[in-house]
Each structure stands twice: as C-alpha cells, then as structure tokens.
Amino acid sequence: MPTPINSSRTSIEKRSIDPSTISPATSTSATPEWPRNWKAYAALVSGFFMMFNCWGMVNAYGAFLGLYDEHLLTKSSDLQLSLIGATESFLLLFPSIFAGRLLDARRHYYLGFTGFLLLFLGYFLLSFTSRQGLKDQGNYGFVWLTSGFVAGLGMTCFFTYSSHNVIQWFPRKRYIAAGITSTGAGAGGIIYPLAFKFLVAKFGFPTGVRILSAVVAGTTLIAFLFGAPCVDVPRRQVGRTLKASTWIDKQALRDRSYTIYVIAVALVYGGFYSVAFHVTEWAEVKGFGSEEDIPGGTGVRPGVSGFRTFWFLTIMNGTSIIGRLASAVVATRWDNPIIVHAVTCFLACILAFFFWPFAPNNAAAIAFCAIFGVLGGSMLSLPASGVAYLIPNERQSHAGQWTGMMWSGVSIFALVGPLIAAALKRKFGMDAVGYWTGATMLVTTVLFVWSMYLKRKANESLDDGNDTGAEKTGDSTPSTTGSTCVGTIV
C-alpha cells in the first residue's frame, strides 16, 4: 500500500532536513564523487589557508620558543615559555563549542572576518613587545598576550570552520577533502619557522615579525574571501545565546562512542605537542643540533652538530603532510578514520618510548622526526572526520556543534599536556617528555579501539531494528539525505 504523503513529510522532518531541498528523482547513489560546483574547490583552498594560519602557526611555535629561550626571554622558565604555545592551542580549541554552533547557523563570514582581524593584530602587535629585539628585551606578559591570547582567539575562528566547511562540500570524499585541508597545517609548520628564522636574522625581531604579520594578513584574507558555505545544508538558527542547549547537544554527551573518542583525541593533542614543542631543545641537549651553525660539525655526542636544531622541527612538520594525505586516502578506502587513528597512535607510542630517549646519532634523530611527523600528521588530521563517522544520520545538521564540543573538550588537555611535559622535563630530564608522550599514545590506542567497538555495536542494533521495522511495515523505500550544493542530492 502506498505511503501517505503526510507520513513521508513527517519522516523527512524528523531527520531535520528541509523537504524543499529533496528531489524525488534522485538518491544517494546519484551523488557525484567530486562536486560540480566551483565554490567547493574555492572552499578547499580557503580551508588550506585556514589550517596554514592556525595549526601551522602552532606547529611553528618551536622556532619562536628557541628564540625566546636563547635571546629575548632568557629569564623566563621553561614552564612560562611552554605556556605561550599551550595558550595558543587552548584558545584555538576551547571556543570551538561556540564556533561550531555558529557554523550550523551559517555565520561563516562573521567567523572568517574575526579570525582575519585577530590573527593579523596578534602577530603585528607581537613585533612591539621587545623594543629593538636585543638580548633580554622581550616582555613576557606582552608576548603571551599578543601571540598567545589574541592570535589564539583568531585561530579558533578558522579551525572548526576549515574542516566543517569542506566536509559539507565533499560528502563522498569527505576524508580526502579534510586531509587536503589539514595539509595547510604541515605547510605552515614548514614555511613559518623558515620565514621567521630568515626574517629575524636579516631584519631583527621587530621588523621581521611585522613582515611575517603581513604574510599572515594576506593568507588569512584569501581564507576569508574563498570560504563560501554550502548553502543548501539545513540551517539551524542559534536561538537564545544564554541557554546551555544552544551550544551543547545533550545527545552527544549520551553517545558513549563519541565521549570516549573525545577523551582519546584530547590525549593525542596533549601528547603530540609535548614532543613538537621540545624537539629543537631535545636535538640540542642530545648533541644532534645547535642553535647556530658550527663549521665541520658532526652531530655526534659530546657534541658538536652539523646543522641547526630548527631543521628537526621543519622535518617533522614537512613529513606530517605525507601522513595527513595518506591517512585520508586509507580512511576513505576503509570508510573508518578511527581505525587509522588507533594504528598510528600505537606506532607513535613505540617511537616515543624507544627513539626519543635512545636515539644514538644524527641519522636516528632525523629518522625519528621524519617518522613521528608522518604519524602526527595522520593523528591530527582525523578528529573532525572521526566525528563525521560517529554522528548518527538524524543528527547530521548538528555536525558543527558536535565537532565544536569535541574541540572544546580537547582544549583542556592541549593546555595541560605540554605543561605536564615541561614539569616532568625539569624534574627528570629531557627523556621524560618522550615517556610522557608514549604513555598518552598507549592509552589513546585503547580508547580509539573501544570507541570503534561501541560504534559497531550501535550500528548492529540499529540494523536489527530497521530490519524488524521493515518486516512489519513492508516499507523498503531508501532514504535520501543531504543537500544540492554539490550538484545533486547527497
């Protein structure tokens, strides 16, 4: 017996989809693999430059830290210097709970312009924090305020925006699109340290950082102008701003696979950036590198290095691009980003436990940075894809909210993790940083496997319920969900 029209409309509305966007003549199988709308590819460029200027700058902080420690802020403790980078990470992530909800309400351009303005101002004002840039002329409070606080708030406007937007534009290639976007973080992690070292050496800290801020302004402006939202995705108005349910979806908190996944991602960020922030110092302490070039250096332990320490950070950020792209391809093939997460975290655990403390020479140190960079790129590029994998179909219009909630939860450990590592280093030595990262990666591996198991159980229960319902009603009509912004119904 045919399904009544009113019944069909009610079913569509329960899935939070605008019925006017659905064509009866199309289905999921008709969706093109790659979008036909040029704005999708403009959004991909936009997402790249957003990641270039948020996580790319955080990844470059090791180069800034080296200059602060050796020249501008020599009287500041390791904990204080780590706090600048940790503040960037925390503020990049924590306000995502608000940014994600604003994205669901299609407030993309407000976020984009705010991010452009704050990032430029943060790094431009940083150039005024050290007078002439001579030894010990840096003002720690103003350095933290400009590059940590102001720039960190600008980064959060771009971060959730980048992955959320491309996942909506590329529904059938969402993991690959998110992976391409995330390579901006690796590219920024290569270019910004090199540019910073070159500009400061040639022009001094104040002028060099002003030129760097102009690069930030130009690339963030491209990100703002090209980041058009996928307008046919259902729009959820913000509603009452002081109401907790406006920003927090309680169903996400009741989803155990999601909450365990968030805890796992938090441990990833707390562990990985502990190594990234200290890798240049590690290379110097171990005798693999030096802050300055030493002619004839060999990089053998008592001492003298053949090249400068910032290259270790550059290698790590460079190889992360390989990890970001490779993990996206594998996640697409397996249609499961969480299993990729689990495998890469386990390999990172082994690497941190054995290579960080026991690397015998330059070649081993370079190999560690290269491999750890590949694994780190994989781990850091997948979280938004993991949320897209875990979120139930009927909550797809809440994707920005779930993603933002995840990043806000992760932010606490992104702030605390590097500080714990710095405290352990001060008490037990540099090797403790590697042991801390290895331990977090081991726990994370277990949590990812657990989250994946719970999701599989939930899917099996849903399939059993659907089969029973179909037998009772005789309704085998396939559902169609999504939007027309890619050229057809998704």
XYZ file of C-alpha atoms in Angstrom:
490
model
C 0.000 0.000 0.000
C 1.460 3.429 -0.908
C 2.804 5.545 1.952
C 0.588 8.597 2.673
C 2.055 11.964 1.688
C 1.763 13.387 5.206
C 3.616 10.371 6.614
C 6.514 10.883 4.204
C 6.757 14.562 5.059
C 6.792 13.789 8.777
C 9.593 11.256 8.265
C 11.684 13.856 6.443
C 11.108 16.482 9.101
C 12.209 14.085 11.842
C 15.580 13.838 10.138
C 15.909 17.671 10.373
C 16.023 18.124 6.597
C 14.262 20.798 4.656
C 11.811 18.923 2.401
C 12.188 21.572 -0.294
C 15.798 20.518 -0.886
C 14.911 16.916 -1.722
C 14.129 15.774 -5.208
C 12.155 12.559 -5.583
C 14.044 11.675 -8.711
C 17.432 11.490 -7.024
C 19.094 9.314 -4.450
C 22.375 8.921 -2.632
C 23.765 6.761 -5.407
C 23.299 9.680 -7.858
C 25.695 11.945 -5.939
C 28.838 12.766 -7.942
C 32.077 11.600 -6.358
C 33.523 15.087 -6.733
C 31.367 18.249 -6.537
C 30.488 20.101 -9.736
C 30.238 23.487 -8.044
C 33.408 25.604 -8.261
C 32.720 27.039 -4.811
C 33.543 23.640 -3.325
C 37.121 23.869 -4.620
C 37.380 27.509 -3.515
C 36.358 26.293 -0.049
C 39.161 23.704 -0.233
C 41.690 26.494 -0.893
C 40.152 28.515 1.924
C 40.381 25.575 4.331
C 44.038 25.032 3.426
C 44.951 28.623 4.338
C 42.862 28.486 7.491
C 44.861 25.494 8.703
C 48.048 27.165 7.430
C 47.466 30.035 9.845
C 46.055 28.214 12.876
C 47.757 24.856 13.422
C 50.535 25.879 11.032
C 51.454 28.684 13.434
C 51.118 26.418 16.493
C 53.373 23.862 14.781
C 55.900 26.649 14.185
C 55.997 27.688 17.835
C 59.106 25.604 18.495
C 61.076 28.118 16.388
C 59.683 31.051 18.387
C 60.358 29.214 21.653
C 64.005 28.684 20.705
C 64.500 32.422 20.129
C 62.702 33.342 23.348
C 64.733 30.839 25.379
C 68.131 31.786 23.925
C 67.710 35.509 23.332
C 64.601 37.548 24.123
C 63.246 35.911 27.297
C 66.209 34.097 28.863
C 64.960 34.853 32.389
C 61.633 33.122 31.800
C 61.253 29.498 32.929
C 60.561 26.522 30.660
C 57.049 26.400 32.103
C 56.385 30.039 31.236
C 57.666 29.640 27.685
C 55.635 26.449 27.163
C 52.578 28.327 28.425
C 52.651 30.664 25.397
C 52.321 27.797 22.913
C 49.905 25.930 25.180
C 47.700 29.042 25.387
C 47.590 29.195 21.586
C 46.492 25.558 21.481
C 43.925 26.008 24.248
C 42.326 29.136 22.781
C 42.401 27.657 19.296
C 40.316 24.743 20.591
C 38.174 25.798 23.574
C 35.889 28.417 21.915
C 35.150 25.879 19.153
C 31.995 24.966 21.068
C 30.664 28.398 20.068
C 32.265 28.459 16.610
C 30.794 25.075 15.676
C 27.276 26.133 16.640
C 27.647 29.399 14.691
C 28.689 27.362 11.648
C 25.492 25.303 11.904
C 23.676 28.675 11.837
C 25.690 29.621 8.724
C 27.567 32.526 10.328
C 30.710 31.656 8.379
C 31.652 35.142 7.261
C 31.442 36.625 10.761
C 33.881 33.991 11.973
C 36.152 34.414 8.955
C 36.482 38.190 9.295
C 37.045 37.995 13.055
C 39.764 35.385 12.537
C 41.478 37.511 9.892
C 41.468 40.589 12.139
C 42.639 38.906 15.362
C 45.409 36.850 13.766
C 46.877 39.848 11.983
C 46.656 42.054 15.079
C 48.157 39.372 17.314
C 51.335 38.961 15.281
C 51.602 42.623 14.289
C 51.467 43.679 17.959
C 53.993 40.956 18.837
C 56.595 42.999 16.949
C 56.268 45.786 19.563
C 56.951 43.570 22.602
C 60.769 43.642 22.559
C 61.885 47.240 21.791
C 64.905 46.776 19.451
C 64.842 42.984 19.811
C 68.144 42.817 21.714
C 69.005 40.216 24.342
C 66.524 40.093 27.232
C 64.483 42.996 25.846
C 61.370 40.868 25.431
C 58.392 41.489 27.695
C 56.961 38.094 28.632
C 53.486 39.384 29.548
C 53.012 41.185 26.227
C 54.441 38.260 24.221
C 51.908 35.956 25.887
C 49.079 38.464 25.398
C 49.712 39.090 21.676
C 50.877 35.759 20.226
C 49.246 33.525 22.836
C 45.924 35.171 23.679
C 44.931 37.485 20.795
C 46.303 35.275 17.998
C 44.892 32.166 19.721
C 41.391 33.630 19.653
C 41.820 34.391 15.943
C 42.893 30.823 15.257
C 39.724 29.343 16.776
C 37.578 31.237 14.240
C 39.312 29.390 11.409
C 39.920 25.968 12.883
C 36.471 24.371 13.117
C 35.367 26.375 10.064
C 38.019 24.745 7.821
C 37.094 21.096 8.350
C 33.338 21.658 8.831
C 33.025 23.502 5.525
C 34.887 21.060 3.276
C 33.173 18.008 4.790
C 29.831 19.535 3.760
C 31.050 20.378 0.256
C 32.638 16.939 -0.323
C 30.213 14.376 1.189
C 31.525 11.364 -0.737
C 35.181 12.381 -0.437
C 34.961 13.988 2.980
C 38.003 12.248 4.477
C 40.202 13.128 1.489
C 38.920 16.733 1.473
C 39.597 17.073 5.202
C 43.051 15.558 4.673
C 43.899 18.020 1.892
C 42.738 20.899 4.059
C 44.807 19.703 7.009
C 47.997 19.743 4.914
C 47.859 23.503 5.410
C 48.966 22.875 8.994
C 52.036 20.992 7.777
C 52.815 23.611 5.130
C 52.538 26.386 7.701
C 54.740 24.380 10.044
C 57.443 24.324 7.349
C 57.154 27.839 5.943
C 56.607 29.871 9.091
C 59.681 28.614 11.033
C 61.923 29.137 7.991
C 60.442 32.572 7.293
C 60.701 33.543 10.957
C 64.373 32.484 11.198
C 65.280 34.238 7.943
C 63.403 37.478 8.639
C 64.655 37.826 12.215
C 68.245 37.134 11.139
C 68.054 39.676 8.307
C 65.918 42.469 9.792
C 65.825 41.841 13.534
C 62.895 40.660 15.637
C 60.589 43.744 15.419
C 60.786 44.290 11.648
C 60.955 40.571 10.866
C 57.753 39.857 12.810
C 55.974 42.798 11.132
C 56.784 41.307 7.725
C 55.580 37.931 8.988
C 52.316 39.526 10.129
C 51.820 40.837 6.570
C 52.100 37.240 5.295
C 49.524 36.211 7.909
C 47.210 39.034 6.781
C 47.457 38.086 3.088
C 46.852 34.359 3.542
C 44.024 34.816 6.070
C 42.341 37.278 3.695
C 42.353 34.579 0.986
C 40.843 32.163 3.503
C 38.097 34.639 4.384
C 37.181 35.523 0.778
C 37.148 31.940 -0.577
C 35.334 30.219 2.301
C 31.767 30.130 0.952
C 29.443 27.833 2.951
C 27.402 25.055 1.372
C 24.124 26.970 1.488
C 21.743 24.063 0.863
C 22.740 22.269 4.058
C 19.917 22.756 6.610
C 20.464 25.896 8.673
C 19.898 25.882 12.449
C 19.298 29.287 13.976
C 21.249 29.992 17.149
C 18.259 30.874 19.325
C 18.779 32.016 22.921
C 22.503 32.609 23.417
C 22.426 32.209 27.216
C 20.725 28.818 27.072
C 23.114 25.853 27.520
C 21.256 23.701 24.976
C 22.040 26.306 22.305
C 25.719 25.338 22.484
C 25.669 21.798 23.939
C 23.827 18.872 22.365
C 22.950 16.536 25.237
C 22.554 13.619 22.861
C 26.287 13.888 22.073
C 27.092 13.524 25.768
C 24.892 10.429 25.957
C 26.688 8.819 22.997
C 29.420 6.714 24.636
C 31.382 6.106 21.436
C 31.580 9.891 20.937
C 32.576 10.770 24.515
C 35.325 8.116 24.578
C 36.538 9.360 21.213
C 36.781 12.928 22.556
C 38.885 11.745 25.515
C 41.176 9.882 23.116
C 41.651 12.930 20.869
C 42.405 15.040 23.958
C 45.239 12.665 24.884
C 46.579 12.831 21.308
C 46.915 16.595 21.489
C 48.386 16.585 24.984
C 50.994 14.021 23.980
C 51.979 15.026 20.456
C 52.555 18.721 21.133
C 54.731 17.886 24.120
C 57.231 16.457 21.623
C 56.661 19.169 18.997
C 57.314 21.998 21.462
C 60.549 20.427 22.757
C 62.062 18.790 19.675
C 64.547 21.597 18.925
C 65.703 21.687 22.540
C 65.923 17.871 22.558
C 68.186 17.959 19.498
C 70.475 20.454 21.195
C 70.586 18.651 24.550
C 71.357 15.328 22.861
C 74.074 16.905 20.696
C 72.275 16.364 17.388
C 71.966 20.062 16.548
C 72.793 23.581 17.685
C 71.119 26.963 17.617
C 73.882 28.305 15.379
C 75.830 26.734 12.505
C 79.128 25.111 13.536
C 81.547 24.514 10.648
C 82.678 20.908 10.420
C 80.168 19.708 12.978
C 79.381 16.001 13.022
C 76.343 15.743 15.278
C 77.920 13.102 17.437
C 77.506 13.222 21.215
C 79.749 15.130 23.060
C 78.760 17.417 20.834
C 79.001 19.488 18.008
C 76.299 19.454 15.414
C 76.389 19.555 11.670
C 73.225 21.662 11.309
C 70.795 23.811 13.214
C 68.125 22.497 15.540
C 65.143 24.160 13.855
C 65.595 21.735 10.934
C 64.355 18.918 13.171
C 61.064 20.754 13.682
C 60.895 21.568 9.962
C 61.407 17.905 9.050
C 58.669 16.853 11.466
C 56.205 19.387 10.059
C 57.167 18.576 6.467
C 56.607 14.839 6.733
C 53.306 15.464 8.515
C 51.890 16.395 5.093
C 52.526 12.809 3.944
C 50.700 11.480 6.985
C 47.746 13.796 6.509
C 47.208 12.781 2.879
C 47.938 9.071 3.361
C 45.589 8.757 6.333
C 42.816 10.491 4.382
C 43.173 8.017 1.498
C 43.220 4.989 3.830
C 40.276 6.299 5.884
C 38.289 6.762 2.659
C 39.132 3.266 1.453
C 38.204 1.679 4.799
C 35.388 4.176 5.458
C 36.638 4.263 9.053
C 39.020 7.012 10.232
C 39.093 5.716 13.811
C 40.949 2.505 12.959
C 43.594 4.635 11.220
C 43.795 6.712 14.380
C 44.336 3.632 16.534
C 47.119 2.208 14.352
C 49.045 5.490 14.088
C 48.797 6.141 17.842
C 50.190 2.693 18.634
C 53.144 3.237 16.284
C 53.747 6.694 17.798
C 53.756 5.102 21.246
C 56.573 2.716 20.251
C 58.534 5.523 18.618
C 58.277 7.863 21.623
C 59.233 5.163 24.134
C 62.318 3.921 22.284
C 63.618 6.541 19.830
C 63.250 9.760 21.852
C 65.378 8.541 24.806
C 67.781 6.228 22.937
C 68.462 7.804 19.509
C 72.259 7.302 19.125
C 73.182 9.793 16.404
C 72.025 12.420 13.925
C 70.684 9.907 11.423
C 68.487 8.259 14.066
C 67.273 11.659 15.291
C 66.320 12.727 11.775
C 64.564 9.402 11.189
C 62.632 9.862 14.434
C 61.454 13.339 13.406
C 60.505 12.184 9.903
C 58.505 9.139 11.045
C 56.933 10.872 14.033
C 55.902 13.700 11.706
C 54.108 11.247 9.391
C 52.291 9.658 12.346
C 51.499 13.047 13.904
C 50.066 14.361 10.647
C 47.792 11.340 10.493
C 46.656 11.680 14.110
C 45.994 15.413 13.946
C 44.138 15.417 10.620
C 41.484 12.822 11.502
C 39.441 14.076 14.509
C 36.810 16.022 12.531
C 36.462 13.054 10.161
C 36.028 10.811 13.195
C 33.098 12.917 14.404
C 31.542 12.742 10.920
C 31.895 8.946 11.132
C 30.380 8.687 14.629
C 27.475 11.151 14.421
C 24.107 9.453 13.755
C 22.371 10.249 10.473
C 19.476 12.005 12.190
C 21.930 14.434 13.865
C 23.874 15.458 10.752
C 22.555 19.016 10.989
C 24.332 19.165 14.378
C 27.732 18.266 12.898
C 29.289 21.662 13.617
C 28.010 21.553 17.188
C 29.389 18.040 17.842
C 32.734 18.965 16.294
C 32.945 22.177 18.322
C 32.082 20.331 21.531
C 34.871 17.858 20.822
C 37.473 20.580 20.324
C 36.407 22.394 23.468
C 36.840 19.182 25.440
C 40.231 18.575 23.844
C 41.422 22.106 24.672
C 41.911 21.426 28.389
C 44.422 18.679 27.741
C 46.060 20.618 24.895
C 46.786 23.295 27.513
C 47.792 20.987 30.356
C 49.685 18.317 28.361
C 52.717 20.438 27.325
C 52.855 21.960 30.833
C 52.975 18.476 32.374
C 55.742 17.562 29.935
C 57.690 20.717 30.853
C 57.359 19.920 34.572
C 58.488 16.318 34.014
C 61.450 17.540 31.949
C 62.516 19.917 34.704
C 62.356 17.157 37.344
C 63.534 14.076 35.446
C 65.284 15.371 32.321
C 64.515 15.530 28.610
C 63.819 11.779 28.254
C 60.700 12.198 30.416
C 58.999 14.106 27.577
C 59.231 11.024 25.357
C 57.948 8.712 28.085
C 55.014 11.061 28.738
C 54.088 11.118 25.047
C 54.486 7.342 24.737
C 52.193 6.744 27.724
C 49.475 9.051 26.361
C 49.644 7.362 22.949
C 49.271 3.917 24.515
C 46.145 4.903 26.449
C 44.789 6.658 23.355
C 45.145 3.500 21.262
C 42.974 1.567 23.716
C 40.341 4.322 23.783
C 40.088 4.511 19.989
C 39.551 0.758 19.768
C 36.892 0.990 22.483
C 35.069 3.831 20.693
C 35.124 1.891 17.435
C 33.711 -1.206 19.173
C 30.827 0.791 20.695
C 30.009 2.371 17.331
C 29.918 -1.023 15.662
C 27.567 -2.347 18.353
C 25.292 0.676 17.922
C 25.184 0.147 14.154
C 24.327 -3.538 14.587
C 21.481 -2.672 16.959
C 20.185 -0.069 14.513
C 20.332 -2.524 11.605
C 18.413 -5.129 13.618
C 15.758 -2.548 14.496
C 15.440 -1.408 10.876
C 15.073 -4.987 9.642
C 12.305 -5.634 12.183
C 10.518 -2.403 11.243
C 10.724 -3.159 7.540
C 9.214 -6.612 8.068
C 6.307 -5.115 9.969
C 5.521 -2.245 7.597
C 6.683 -3.672 4.288
C 8.384 -0.296 3.606
C 11.720 -0.702 1.828
C 11.929 2.844 0.363
C 15.524 4.086 0.508
C 16.123 7.340 2.362
C 17.730 10.362 0.807
C 19.546 12.889 2.893
C 21.743 15.850 2.283
C 21.824 18.888 0.057
C 22.097 20.017 -3.507
C 25.186 22.189 -3.117
C 27.498 19.606 -4.726
C 25.413 19.452 -7.861
C 22.878 16.819 -6.819
C 21.284 15.328 -3.723
C 23.798 13.849 -1.271
